[in-house]
């Protein structure tokens, strides 16, 4: 590692080395701004060039020792550079996150065959991407990507990953997978391997160019030498994962400060008057927030550096006879810092760090605890400050009348997107669990609740906390897959949903801090579906609280509650609603959510509700999604033959077709309650019949909505405080939902794709006289 003589950690040195890349990254950002668009190129192309230039300059080799072809940077130097480059373009830096984590994992296991193999690739300039997260209903920490031998005995990787950050730019990819016997492993493949399909389908409203889309793996050949055990993960992986994001957030805060200062200069050049003290103070406050955030991240970097030293020393101090494969004896004195013979290892906080002569598992456990705790504290401080700074930067440009000239809103969008990885409320609770109760991370909600109660009992008895919780010891170990249903709840009986009031919905949208808390509460209770009511004020309370259209509210919440599905619940037919307009709004929500939406009709007038629902469902099916061309080389944008008018008459007459294609899940999920029934052969289809939603202990119950007061219901604070009274379980289907794309509500609930019986009066929308006319739309 670095020495005082080589001084690779001097901030200016690395910043100067990577200045050409930073300039290219800033040009990529300008390519996406309204002012810079005519003067710059394509933002995707610019970022791909920036990634290549970073690799050429040695960014991927930063942490490798010089003897191994690296730049010998320590953790503070790495974090300092991440902040600096993220101020130029946070998207490009995040694309390297997986690469950085793979590097750290192999640096703390020097001398093993697998680390030598991966570090050799990194030293040669390769960039590493990959993915662990899977779309759809898989539970956190379980995977369906499989690694198995084919008939010829060759290993093959099959599955689908989402959030494949950086993979489009990468040379090698690394994925979590499960063997047929249930053992979890990590498998690496070349990005160019046959069967690897990388899709640029990431649609987040921030960090848009991180290449975080889907990876489809179809019988991808895997070299057995590139399969490693689950327990080779970095023991402080979670701390490192968070630290990289925090460095990027600190860079975003710095970028916000730069934008605010630039806005002042631009306004002056435009001849504006000197702004008032309020605006000048706001600009200074943004800069101060960026300064404070950077200080927190750099302190975390020093903690991680001390942890890294302890792990390397402990690994190298183990004798070869210990049974650890490939472990060399080290010429370094136990407990000595690399490059500083005889120096003791201590964290900046003053806590003792194991010298390397003790039990390796205990040192790994301590490393995990220290990194998790330090990163949790940093996260709880950094994210709110960065969001505040970026929000104020956008306000400054607005006050100066610059509108989107500087694209100041991008800073908030990028910070908000990164902040969704781990809600602050999770980290704050984890800090209390670790410091006050002695509870280590990694427990399930039930285990954590039980451990808290036990710790509380000990505190009441004056026994103090148990510091030796081993539930998560920093050594992931050989992991066995727990069979998880592709649909329904944890026991296969159904999926947990939460019923919101109209008032709580509006308040969550208006208050990001409330929504952050709600995300944590919903996660803790494994809530997969939110039920949003369409309940206009009808009891004289109109105007006392906002009541949003639930389909539009759901569209807003999509980006803030990723992975959540939405049911729009109406009490009969909403007043003044037309079937075409209602069908169009929900169909739009279906496409925005990727098929993670549905309708719950609580019938009030069976005859009218039936007629309304038939018209809506027939409209949903009137323009089949498969008729839309998927290639720009197609002769027309749609095959017109399947597109049909429904020619529906009566009170809810509509000719159709709907001008939104059918749902990604075939037909939006529909539940009925209030006694409305759909039968076989009917023109109406129901995925299930529910009781009236009420206080739930596991099933959809009976009675009035829990906590509802008047027309708009309880507020968000009261809803959060009594969340358990607003939970219900949506029944599980037969499992046929696997036929629908992952991530859809049908797949989550295990519901089949219905065959909707067409109306007898339905007719083609377009006249097709011969084959030459087909597809002429």
PDB file of N, CA and C in Angstrom, residues 241-242 245 414-427 559-562:
ATOM      1  N   UNK A 241     -20.543  -1.096   0.403  1.00  0.00           N
ATOM      2  CA  UNK A 241     -21.595  -0.737  -0.554  1.00  0.00           C
ATOM      3  C   UNK A 241     -22.135   0.657  -0.265  1.00  0.00           C
ATOM      4  N   UNK A 242     -22.394   0.907   1.011  1.00  0.00           N
ATOM      5  CA  UNK A 242     -22.941   2.200   1.403  1.00  0.00           C
ATOM      6  C   UNK A 242     -21.910   3.304   1.242  1.00  0.00           C
ATOM      7  N   UNK A 245     -21.715   4.770  -2.269  1.00  0.00           N
ATOM      8  CA  UNK A 245     -22.866   5.634  -2.546  1.00  0.00           C
ATOM      9  C   UNK A 245     -22.744   6.966  -1.813  1.00  0.00           C
ATOM     10  N   UNK A 414     -30.824  12.934  -8.794  1.00  0.00           N
ATOM     11  CA  UNK A 414     -29.758  11.948  -8.608  1.00  0.00           C
ATOM     12  C   UNK A 414     -29.615  11.556  -7.141  1.00  0.00           C
ATOM     13  N   UNK A 415     -29.655  12.554  -6.257  1.00  0.00           N
ATOM     14  CA  UNK A 415     -29.517  12.265  -4.822  1.00  0.00           C
ATOM     15  C   UNK A 415     -30.700  11.454  -4.313  1.00  0.00           C
ATOM     16  N   UNK A 416     -31.892  11.796  -4.759  1.00  0.00           N
ATOM     17  CA  UNK A 416     -33.082  11.075  -4.311  1.00  0.00           C
ATOM     18  C   UNK A 416     -33.030   9.617  -4.770  1.00  0.00           C
ATOM     19  N   UNK A 417     -32.578   9.390  -5.985  1.00  0.00           N
ATOM     20  CA  UNK A 417     -32.476   8.028  -6.501  1.00  0.00           C
ATOM     21  C   UNK A 417     -31.481   7.207  -5.689  1.00  0.00           C
ATOM     22  N   UNK A 418     -30.325   7.772  -5.400  1.00  0.00           N
ATOM     23  CA  UNK A 418     -29.330   7.059  -4.593  1.00  0.00           C
ATOM     24  C   UNK A 418     -29.842   6.828  -3.174  1.00  0.00           C
ATOM     25  N   UNK A 419     -30.582   7.804  -2.649  1.00  0.00           N
ATOM     26  CA  UNK A 419     -31.100   7.680  -1.289  1.00  0.00           C
ATOM     27  C   UNK A 419     -32.100   6.562  -1.129  1.00  0.00           C
ATOM     28  N   UNK A 420     -32.746   6.165  -2.244  1.00  0.00           N
ATOM     29  CA  UNK A 420     -33.737   5.091  -2.169  1.00  0.00           C
ATOM     30  C   UNK A 420     -33.098   3.722  -1.948  1.00  0.00           C
ATOM     31  N   UNK A 421     -31.779   3.602  -2.133  1.00  0.00           N
ATOM     32  CA  UNK A 421     -31.129   2.310  -1.902  1.00  0.00           C
ATOM     33  C   UNK A 421     -31.353   1.836  -0.468  1.00  0.00           C
ATOM     34  N   UNK A 422     -31.210   2.754   0.476  1.00  0.00           N
ATOM     35  CA  UNK A 422     -31.327   2.407   1.896  1.00  0.00           C
ATOM     36  C   UNK A 422     -31.969   3.575   2.631  1.00  0.00           C
ATOM     37  N   UNK A 423     -33.255   3.502   2.957  1.00  0.00           N
ATOM     38  CA  UNK A 423     -33.895   4.600   3.689  1.00  0.00           C
ATOM     39  C   UNK A 423     -33.175   4.907   4.992  1.00  0.00           C
ATOM     40  N   UNK A 424     -33.097   6.194   5.321  1.00  0.00           N
ATOM     41  CA  UNK A 424     -32.395   6.633   6.527  1.00  0.00           C
ATOM     42  C   UNK A 424     -32.946   5.952   7.769  1.00  0.00           C
ATOM     43  N   UNK A 425     -34.270   5.750   7.812  1.00  0.00           N
ATOM     44  CA  UNK A 425     -34.874   5.167   9.012  1.00  0.00           C
ATOM     45  C   UNK A 425     -34.305   3.782   9.308  1.00  0.00           C
ATOM     46  N   UNK A 426     -33.927   3.010   8.278  1.00  0.00           N
ATOM     47  CA  UNK A 426     -33.295   1.706   8.505  1.00  0.00           C
ATOM     48  C   UNK A 426     -31.987   1.879   9.261  1.00  0.00           C
ATOM     49  N   UNK A 427     -31.178   2.821   8.772  1.00  0.00           N
ATOM     50  CA  UNK A 427     -29.853   3.009   9.348  1.00  0.00           C
ATOM     51  C   UNK A 427     -29.939   3.532  10.775  1.00  0.00           C
ATOM     52  N   UNK A 559     -41.628   5.873  -8.452  1.00  0.00           N
ATOM     53  CA  UNK A 559     -40.186   6.081  -8.389  1.00  0.00           C
ATOM     54  C   UNK A 559     -39.682   6.178  -6.965  1.00  0.00           C
ATOM     55  N   UNK A 560     -40.578   6.448  -6.013  1.00  0.00           N
ATOM     56  CA  UNK A 560     -40.154   6.632  -4.625  1.00  0.00           C
ATOM     57  C   UNK A 560     -40.290   5.362  -3.794  1.00  0.00           C
ATOM     58  N   UNK A 561     -41.078   4.418  -4.291  1.00  0.00           N
ATOM     59  CA  UNK A 561     -41.246   3.137  -3.600  1.00  0.00           C
ATOM     60  C   UNK A 561     -40.989   2.015  -4.600  1.00  0.00           C
ATOM     61  N   UNK A 562     -39.749   1.877  -5.075  1.00  0.00           N
ATOM     62  CA  UNK A 562     -39.464   0.867  -6.098  1.00  0.00           C
ATOM     63  C   UNK A 562     -39.785  -0.532  -5.603  1.00  0.00           C
TER      64      UNK A 562
END
